[in-house]
Amino acid sequence: MKRSLLAVAAALSVALGGAIPAEAAAIPNFPRPKVFGTTFQKDPGHDFTKRISPRRDGILRGWITHVSRYEVEYEPIKWVRDKYTEGYFVGPPEGHVSAYASPVAKNVVFLSAFGCSPTSGGHMTVDKVGLGAKRCPRKILLTRAKKFTRPSLITVYRGQIVKVQEIYTP
């Protein structure tokens, strides 16, 4: 008889007395925001007046702005239509406080729109919607995030970044 992953995780949690690591738990299926949404996503209840901290659990349309040894900083983005091109992504205006910081999970799922080359110059690897479809290692994610600011769907779960899916833009 086959057991689902959640059933095995629940049984393991009971056997360990409720002490199950975050990596072993299944990531919930959060609702995905519009990929090319034209407003910044809100985070009700988040206090930006205190130190920079993780976003609540869910998926944020954003980009990574800074990589440090223990965590990355990221901010929401929105799509701006343009008169001469299809458009482009922008972050919050200068001086607007809406940045978050979270550690990147050791087993983060990084789905690239440009292959697994550290320079982001590979071939396109996207799905029908224009989201990254090529799974790459954590090291490539961090290397690219240090060099490039790429629009992505960033999934936060239990205070950690557990999935980053790049959005293809020409």
Short mmCIF file of C-alpha atoms in Angstrom, two decimals:
data_model
loop_
_atom_site.label_atom_id
_atom_site.label_comp_id
_atom_site.label_asym_id
_atom_site.label_seq_id
_atom_site.Cartn_x
_atom_site.Cartn_y
_atom_site.Cartn_z
CA MET A 1 0.00 0.00 0.00
CA LYS A 2 1.45 3.37 -1.04
CA ARG A 3 1.45 6.29 1.34
CA SER A 4 1.41 9.90 0.34
CA LEU A 5 4.27 12.18 1.29
CA LEU A 6 2.06 14.02 3.78
CA ALA A 7 1.01 10.79 5.48
CA VAL A 8 4.66 9.76 5.86
CA ALA A 9 5.58 13.22 7.19
CA ALA A 10 2.71 13.08 9.71
CA ALA A 11 3.74 9.61 10.87
CA LEU A 12 7.35 10.74 11.20
CA SER A 13 6.27 13.82 13.13
CA VAL A 14 4.33 11.69 15.61
CA ALA A 15 7.28 9.29 15.95
CA LEU A 16 9.66 12.19 16.63
CA GLY A 17 7.29 13.81 19.11
CA GLY A 18 6.36 16.66 16.77
CA ALA A 19 9.98 17.65 16.06
CA ILE A 20 10.10 17.55 12.27
CA PRO A 21 12.56 19.77 10.40
CA ALA A 22 11.22 22.45 8.03
CA GLU A 23 12.95 20.81 5.05
CA ALA A 24 11.03 17.55 5.56
CA ALA A 25 7.61 19.18 5.65
CA ALA A 26 5.69 19.58 2.41
CA ILE A 27 5.35 23.14 1.11
CA PRO A 28 1.70 24.22 0.91
CA ASN A 29 0.24 25.14 -2.46
CA PHE A 30 0.07 28.93 -2.07
CA PRO A 31 -2.02 30.99 -4.54
CA ARG A 32 0.23 32.46 -7.23
CA PRO A 33 0.01 36.22 -7.86
CA LYS A 34 -0.41 37.60 -11.37
CA VAL A 35 2.97 37.23 -13.03
CA PHE A 36 2.69 40.64 -14.69
CA GLY A 37 0.65 42.35 -11.97
CA THR A 38 0.59 46.15 -12.10
CA THR A 39 0.44 46.81 -8.35
CA PHE A 40 2.80 45.99 -5.50
CA GLN A 41 1.67 43.06 -3.37
CA LYS A 42 0.67 44.03 0.16
CA ASP A 43 1.77 42.25 3.32
CA PRO A 44 -0.88 43.15 5.91
CA GLY A 45 0.35 43.06 9.46
CA HIS A 46 4.05 43.33 8.55
CA ASP A 47 5.78 46.02 10.61
CA PHE A 48 8.35 47.75 8.42
CA THR A 49 9.34 50.13 11.24
CA LYS A 50 11.23 47.35 13.01
CA ARG A 51 14.26 45.51 11.70
CA ILE A 52 14.15 43.96 8.24
CA SER A 53 12.46 40.56 8.55
CA PRO A 54 10.91 37.73 6.49
CA ARG A 55 7.68 38.17 4.61
CA ARG A 56 4.70 36.10 5.71
CA ASP A 57 4.24 32.67 4.11
CA GLY A 58 3.23 32.83 0.48
CA ILE A 59 4.46 33.82 -2.97
CA LEU A 60 5.81 37.28 -3.68
CA ARG A 61 6.40 38.72 -7.14
CA GLY A 62 9.76 40.36 -6.46
CA TRP A 63 13.49 40.34 -6.92
CA ILE A 64 16.52 39.74 -4.75
CA THR A 65 18.37 43.00 -4.10
CA HIS A 66 21.20 41.87 -1.79
CA VAL A 67 22.92 38.60 -0.88
CA SER A 68 24.81 38.23 2.40
CA ARG A 69 26.33 35.21 4.08
CA TYR A 70 23.21 34.19 6.01
CA GLU A 71 20.25 35.71 4.18
CA VAL A 72 19.06 37.57 1.12
CA GLU A 73 17.09 40.79 0.92
CA TYR A 74 14.21 41.05 -1.52
CA GLU A 75 11.44 43.48 -2.41
CA PRO A 76 8.13 43.44 -4.27
CA ILE A 77 7.96 44.49 -7.92
CA LYS A 78 5.23 45.48 -10.34
CA TRP A 79 4.85 45.54 -14.12
CA VAL A 80 4.76 48.92 -15.84
CA ARG A 81 3.36 49.13 -19.36
CA ASP A 82 5.45 51.15 -21.78
CA LYS A 83 4.54 53.16 -24.83
CA TYR A 84 7.32 51.76 -27.06
CA THR A 85 7.89 48.28 -25.56
CA GLU A 86 5.73 45.70 -23.84
CA GLY A 87 6.83 47.00 -20.45
CA TYR A 88 9.24 46.38 -17.60
CA PHE A 89 9.35 45.58 -13.88
CA VAL A 90 10.06 48.23 -11.25
CA GLY A 91 10.65 48.10 -7.52
CA PRO A 92 9.28 50.49 -4.91
CA PRO A 93 10.33 54.15 -5.21
CA GLU A 94 13.49 55.33 -3.45
CA GLY A 95 12.89 55.84 0.27
CA HIS A 96 9.83 53.55 0.36
CA VAL A 97 10.36 50.90 3.04
CA SER A 98 9.12 47.53 1.82
CA ALA A 99 12.13 45.21 1.80
CA TYR A 100 12.25 41.78 3.41
CA ALA A 101 15.12 39.48 4.44
CA SER A 102 15.09 35.71 4.78
CA PRO A 103 17.57 32.87 4.76
CA VAL A 104 17.57 30.67 1.65
CA ALA A 105 16.66 27.07 2.48
CA LYS A 106 19.41 24.51 1.85
CA ASN A 107 17.07 22.57 -0.44
CA VAL A 108 15.60 25.63 -2.21
CA VAL A 109 13.90 24.93 -5.54
CA PHE A 110 15.36 27.32 -8.12
CA LEU A 111 13.61 27.26 -11.50
CA SER A 112 15.61 29.27 -14.01
CA ALA A 113 14.36 30.94 -17.17
CA PHE A 114 17.88 30.92 -18.68
CA GLY A 115 19.42 27.52 -17.91
CA CYS A 116 21.98 26.78 -15.21
CA SER A 117 24.85 28.97 -16.40
CA PRO A 118 26.10 31.24 -13.59
CA THR A 119 26.13 34.21 -15.99
CA SER A 120 22.45 34.01 -16.96
CA GLY A 121 23.45 33.83 -20.62
CA GLY A 122 22.12 30.35 -21.38
CA HIS A 123 19.21 29.37 -23.57
CA MET A 124 15.59 30.05 -22.61
CA THR A 125 14.03 27.43 -20.36
CA VAL A 126 10.49 28.65 -19.73
CA ASP A 127 6.98 27.24 -19.53
CA LYS A 128 3.89 28.51 -21.41
CA VAL A 129 3.43 31.45 -19.02
CA GLY A 130 7.04 32.65 -19.23
CA LEU A 131 8.21 31.25 -15.88
CA GLY A 132 11.48 29.40 -15.39
CA ALA A 133 11.27 25.65 -15.86
CA LYS A 134 14.90 24.44 -15.51
CA ARG A 135 15.80 23.32 -12.00
CA CYS A 136 19.23 24.57 -10.97
CA PRO A 137 21.31 24.26 -7.77
CA ARG A 138 21.18 26.69 -4.85
CA LYS A 139 24.73 27.83 -5.61
CA ILE A 140 23.68 29.08 -9.08
CA LEU A 141 20.76 31.02 -7.54
CA LEU A 142 23.04 32.81 -5.06
CA THR A 143 25.76 33.46 -7.66
CA ARG A 144 23.25 34.99 -10.09
CA ALA A 145 21.48 37.00 -7.40
CA LYS A 146 24.80 38.66 -6.50
CA LYS A 147 25.35 39.73 -10.12
CA PHE A 148 21.86 40.31 -11.55
CA THR A 149 18.49 41.54 -10.36
CA ARG A 150 15.99 39.15 -11.98
CA PRO A 151 12.20 39.32 -11.56
CA SER A 152 10.95 36.16 -9.88
CA LEU A 153 8.19 34.52 -7.93
CA ILE A 154 9.68 34.05 -4.45
CA THR A 155 8.02 31.52 -2.16
CA VAL A 156 8.51 32.03 1.57
CA TYR A 157 7.56 29.27 4.00
CA ARG A 158 8.27 29.28 7.74
CA GLY A 159 10.53 32.33 7.37
CA GLN A 160 12.78 30.80 4.68
CA ILE A 161 12.89 31.17 0.92
CA VAL A 162 12.00 27.69 -0.33
CA LYS A 163 11.38 28.39 -4.04
CA VAL A 164 12.49 30.97 -6.58
CA GLN A 165 11.01 30.86 -10.09
CA GLU A 166 12.40 33.40 -12.56
CA ILE A 167 10.06 35.41 -14.78
CA TYR A 168 11.25 35.68 -18.37
CA THR A 169 11.55 39.22 -19.69
CA PRO A 170 13.40 40.03 -22.92
#
